mmCIF file of C-alpha atoms in Angstrom:
data_model
loop_
_atom_site.group_PDB
_atom_site.id
_atom_site.type_symbol
_atom_site.label_atom_id
_atom_site.label_comp_id
_atom_site.label_asym_id
_atom_site.label_seq_id
_atom_site.Cartn_x
_atom_site.Cartn_y
_atom_site.Cartn_z
ATOM 1 C CA UNK A 1 104.149 95.668 100.232
ATOM 2 C CA UNK A 2 103.333 98.569 102.219
ATOM 3 C CA UNK A 3 100.325 100.024 104.259
ATOM 4 C CA UNK A 4 99.381 103.665 104.243
ATOM 5 C CA UNK A 5 98.433 104.690 107.560
ATOM 6 C CA UNK A 6 96.637 107.965 108.215
ATOM 7 C CA UNK A 7 97.947 109.115 111.527
ATOM 8 C CA UNK A 8 96.134 112.552 111.478
ATOM 9 C CA UNK A 9 94.235 115.080 109.608
ATOM 10 C CA UNK A 10 95.484 118.472 110.910
ATOM 11 C CA UNK A 11 93.043 121.385 110.479
ATOM 12 C CA UNK A 12 91.962 120.507 106.944
ATOM 13 C CA UNK A 13 89.642 117.678 107.751
ATOM 14 C CA UNK A 14 87.300 118.215 104.922
ATOM 15 C CA UNK A 15 90.125 118.121 102.288
ATOM 16 C CA UNK A 16 91.472 114.981 103.848
ATOM 17 C CA UNK A 17 87.930 113.329 103.816
ATOM 18 C CA UNK A 18 87.588 114.264 100.096
ATOM 19 C CA UNK A 19 90.899 112.651 99.291
ATOM 20 C CA UNK A 20 90.218 109.526 101.238
ATOM 21 C CA UNK A 21 86.837 109.282 99.582
ATOM 22 C CA UNK A 22 88.405 109.394 96.133
ATOM 23 C CA UNK A 23 91.157 106.933 97.235
ATOM 24 C CA UNK A 24 88.918 104.288 98.730
ATOM 25 C CA UNK A 25 85.751 104.617 96.740
ATOM 26 C CA UNK A 26 83.755 105.086 100.094
ATOM 27 C CA UNK A 27 80.858 107.154 100.598
ATOM 28 C CA UNK A 28 81.342 110.670 102.114
ATOM 29 C CA UNK A 29 80.138 109.401 105.578
ATOM 30 C CA UNK A 30 82.542 106.266 105.420
ATOM 31 C CA UNK A 31 85.285 108.441 104.528
ATOM 32 C CA UNK A 32 84.518 110.779 107.377
ATOM 33 C CA UNK A 33 84.459 107.958 109.875
ATOM 34 C CA UNK A 34 87.690 106.415 108.522
ATOM 35 C CA UNK A 35 89.367 109.958 108.867
ATOM 36 C CA UNK A 36 88.029 110.331 112.323
ATOM 37 C CA UNK A 37 89.284 107.130 113.521
ATOM 38 C CA UNK A 38 92.856 107.875 112.803
ATOM 39 C CA UNK A 39 95.308 106.152 112.949
ATOM 40 C CA UNK A 40 93.970 103.846 110.326
ATOM 41 C CA UNK A 41 94.977 102.082 107.245
ATOM 42 C CA UNK A 42 93.690 103.786 103.975
ATOM 43 C CA UNK A 43 95.331 101.332 101.553
ATOM 44 C CA UNK A 44 97.045 97.966 102.668
ATOM 45 C CA UNK A 45 99.412 95.743 100.823
ATOM 46 C CA UNK A 46 100.227 98.135 98.017
ATOM 47 C CA UNK A 47 103.393 98.674 95.901
ATOM 48 C CA UNK A 48 105.857 101.199 96.956
ATOM 49 C CA UNK A 49 105.069 103.394 94.009
ATOM 50 C CA UNK A 50 101.345 103.495 94.822
ATOM 51 C CA UNK A 51 101.966 104.000 98.674
ATOM 52 C CA UNK A 52 104.040 107.018 97.869
ATOM 53 C CA UNK A 53 101.469 108.351 95.470
ATOM 54 C CA UNK A 54 98.744 107.917 98.234
ATOM 55 C CA UNK A 55 100.841 109.382 100.769
ATOM 56 C CA UNK A 56 101.537 112.319 98.598
ATOM 57 C CA UNK A 57 97.986 113.042 97.859
ATOM 58 C CA UNK A 58 97.133 112.859 101.663
ATOM 59 C CA UNK A 59 99.818 115.073 102.712
ATOM 60 C CA UNK A 60 98.855 117.570 99.997
ATOM 61 C CA UNK A 61 95.353 117.660 101.472
ATOM 62 C CA UNK A 62 96.921 118.238 104.935
ATOM 63 C CA UNK A 63 97.060 114.720 106.546
ATOM 64 C CA UNK A 64 99.917 113.318 108.365
ATOM 65 C CA UNK A 65 100.758 109.792 106.882
ATOM 66 C CA UNK A 66 102.999 106.941 107.753
ATOM 67 C CA UNK A 67 104.221 104.022 105.545
ATOM 68 C CA UNK A 68 104.544 100.543 107.258
#
C-alpha cells in the first residue's frame, strides 16, 4: 500500500488544484486548501498501480509528488 504525497505545486497551482479536486471529489475550496497545505497526502493506502497513476496526473499538472 502506498500514500501519494503532494510536496509542492510549482507555478501551476490552478492546474494542480483542478487535478486534486478531480481525484479526491473535494470542492474547489477544499482542493485549494489541500494543495496549499503541502506536503499533504492526496491518496492513502492505495495500490502501486493507482499510486503511480495519481502521481502521473499530478506531475503532468505541474506538482511535485512523492510515494510513501
